């Protein structure tokens, strides 16, 4: 390995190098201590210096020195060595890093220390300290795409371990007396702590990202989609992770479509007319947007869709306006950006994307609309018409919910709000590209007027850009989806009349039909989500204030951009945010967290807050104000409002004695949250009375105005940022996914346990081995294997199987590996063990999809370790007849074995020396056979022909190698083999001559299995005359030898076998895959 040449002094004070060979121009030197006994002080000293100081000598025990007799010689040698380095680095993963030579050295260390396959891509590394109790171990933490690994070598003591990301259950930053701050990594078995990082924030972020990416990639995450770059692990680098973290932040901050790619990030200043100044911040450019955010998040945000841009031009630079550009939009407005670094390149790239962005402005489709606020005798006909009608106005226009006694106040309040918004539009602009500042935040907190609500929801969510760029899309979705029947449409029909049932708009066929169209169209657009409960409530509210097509695109924005991963079968996104909410409670409301140590109760109550945006728990008009805030601030508004609600009731919650009381407190409080439009009294006065009477010393919280509650949430918790939320989500997603994985394991064990006799703790360990085997192949296996294909398709395909059956399934090579680790009987040769594993796999693969489920695997293992002797022999018997045994396994050489020759005398040498004719034993065998058939209610097994019996004998011989009773077992199997051969020979002769030896029952068994035997022979005639024996005959013969009975009935310690398998599985499979990759 070549390293970058450096100038050194020939004489070194520490004498760490010893000259081995030299000539006039070069010196070859060896590091002192290399190759010497490890106990020598020089070796220990240099090893410690290597580890602590990260010296190259740890990797390079030799180096070559050039004596600079002539200056040109040094230049020549340096050039040659650098050329060799460049040639070697080219095409390797080190070339992707900022310091290829340095990374290349670390990569070599990583491969040398841990022996993982070359496909295990190293992402980055950190110098740190791992704590073992109170003892620190200084070393290096290596982070790869599938593992984190630590290595330390100090004073002759080596410490190294590997932790798969799939085993990480929790990541924390902790601080103790011994460590200033450390990263704690929890797995299901133990926890590790790492400290003394040069950049702890960076290391913690990268560890969290890699664990999150690995779990989303490996576990069945039900719709948790990864970016295309992250779906290819070999392309992941530290730079890619940094870019991905920034991209996730930008998408969350501006609520952009998930498919947007981030291109340029540049610091700049934007002219803000309302402030009469330039506001400093950062410009982010994506495929379809220009985004600007002030330095302090939320103070000023500007979003400009490229579809609205007419031109992007450079302007002459001056001292007051350095490097300015002008962005002109369709509304005859222009935005000025200054202080842009690399302005020319930025403008060129933006104009290139602007030219390539072809928006197809199709003519506006013709919409028919029909309103009917009453009921008629022809309601069914009207319903049918409405199913294919698209409303062109918001439902609130036709179905306004009037409330007596409040109309005058409502009208005046609405007018005031409208004037405030019109003034705001004049100053800050109108449409998607208006400036979003703290002033608009105050207006939103007051509640958006009904006349502007639909427009502002479209603007704040940028659903308007999606609608404009997809003209006619919704109409086509309605036409394609109507009339189709699926699970989603059935669920939609069931929930249609449960959506805001008290509102007149949804007591009428018009509103129901519009809701049906929006939900079915979205289910058709996004089958991965389809339909999820709570979508009906959300869509109902959207339809009240927005046109039908606008409501559809608002639903798209909420489900796919603003609440990612919320609406799927396991609502993982919502559960992640509940976990984040719990941490925010501990951080922002420590007194409440102290009195309520188990916050799972509060998070279970708040789940509906997040899923329905408070629509299901607040009075309608109050809840709509929350939706206003959500479209402006995204999920941050829901977090803030949830914290404010808990803080308002913290005293009562702290004094509550059970979960039911806490639920009643929060329900009563939220029922009383009124609004200016609806100053309603508490909807549940009895609950309020119970709460106040139970805690007389604690004053009950009175009715609260929603505007005050929202303003309080912004005032007390407004410092919560999108960046903080995204970081918390990344970390807590790990816990949620692992909790789902634990549930999956529990369900799998619950399904399998009734069918097997394996102890529960052993069965759980077997499941872990089964899952690990699956993961190992995903880490480094062949992408063309059946298991890899299954892993790629398991989320969306094979819907006929239950989720548990689809979760983890092994292909043939994976099963072969586990077979070698867990099979209780030793094999005489690797070749025969491979043959048996192949046959076992074929036998278990009942549906012929080249995959074995955990239930099938556990059943096989249960037979070997827990069943009676006859079941074990039955399994061995089935392994040597079709379909497990195939024609390709026939070995002609075995037919010539003298031991198995049917020409030998039909006598058996018994240990007592007596000679017994086979006729007596045959009669006894037939009697036993009759008894067995009377007991056995299962379908009789097919007969075994001579070729299959020879394979059966070969298996028995291979099983006894290494057994303490090996000699007795060989004698016993020789006896049984001769006996069965004689039985088969006699039966064959009797069948061909019509002898009376052949029993009526054997004849009947042969007749039943004629079809099976014919498939194994060369024709129907050959099959009829073929030598055969039955399972019962073989079993009865084996029972005559006590040595064989003892062997098969001898208990095998499954726990010890599992412990041994755990130690061997990982590195054994890694070594095999490395060899496979090396030979391929």
Short mmCIF file of N, CA and C in Angstrom, two decimals, residues 652 660-661 664-665 668 684-696 700:
data_model
loop_
_atom_site.label_atom_id
_atom_site.label_comp_id
_atom_site.label_asym_id
_atom_site.label_seq_id
_atom_site.Cartn_x
_atom_site.Cartn_y
_atom_site.Cartn_z
N UNK A 652 -53.93 19.81 37.62
CA UNK A 652 -54.92 18.74 37.75
C UNK A 652 -54.35 17.39 37.28
N UNK A 660 -57.91 7.15 33.54
CA UNK A 660 -59.25 7.62 33.20
C UNK A 660 -59.50 9.04 33.65
N UNK A 661 -59.00 9.37 34.83
CA UNK A 661 -59.20 10.73 35.34
C UNK A 661 -58.42 11.73 34.49
N UNK A 664 -60.34 12.34 31.39
CA UNK A 664 -61.50 13.18 31.64
C UNK A 664 -61.11 14.64 31.77
N UNK A 665 -59.98 14.90 32.42
CA UNK A 665 -59.51 16.29 32.60
C UNK A 665 -59.26 16.94 31.25
N UNK A 668 -62.55 17.32 29.12
CA UNK A 668 -63.37 18.42 29.61
C UNK A 668 -62.79 19.77 29.22
N UNK A 684 -69.64 19.14 28.20
CA UNK A 684 -69.79 18.04 29.16
C UNK A 684 -69.70 18.58 30.58
N UNK A 685 -70.76 19.30 31.07
CA UNK A 685 -70.71 19.90 32.41
C UNK A 685 -70.59 18.87 33.52
N UNK A 686 -71.15 17.67 33.30
CA UNK A 686 -71.04 16.65 34.35
C UNK A 686 -69.61 16.24 34.57
N UNK A 687 -68.86 16.13 33.47
CA UNK A 687 -67.45 15.77 33.60
C UNK A 687 -66.69 16.85 34.33
N UNK A 688 -67.05 18.12 34.05
CA UNK A 688 -66.37 19.22 34.72
C UNK A 688 -66.67 19.21 36.21
N UNK A 689 -67.95 18.86 36.57
CA UNK A 689 -68.30 18.80 37.98
C UNK A 689 -67.52 17.71 38.70
N UNK A 690 -67.42 16.55 38.03
CA UNK A 690 -66.68 15.44 38.65
C UNK A 690 -65.23 15.81 38.88
N UNK A 691 -64.65 16.48 37.89
CA UNK A 691 -63.24 16.83 38.01
C UNK A 691 -63.01 17.81 39.14
N UNK A 692 -63.89 18.84 39.24
CA UNK A 692 -63.69 19.86 40.26
C UNK A 692 -63.98 19.31 41.65
N UNK A 693 -64.98 18.41 41.75
CA UNK A 693 -65.31 17.89 43.07
C UNK A 693 -64.27 16.91 43.59
N UNK A 694 -63.60 16.22 42.67
CA UNK A 694 -62.61 15.24 43.12
C UNK A 694 -61.35 15.89 43.63
N UNK A 695 -61.08 17.09 43.17
CA UNK A 695 -59.87 17.81 43.61
C UNK A 695 -60.30 19.20 44.07
N UNK A 696 -60.81 19.28 45.28
CA UNK A 696 -61.35 20.55 45.75
C UNK A 696 -60.29 21.61 45.91
N UNK A 700 -60.49 24.27 39.00
CA UNK A 700 -60.72 23.75 37.66
C UNK A 700 -60.41 24.83 36.63
#
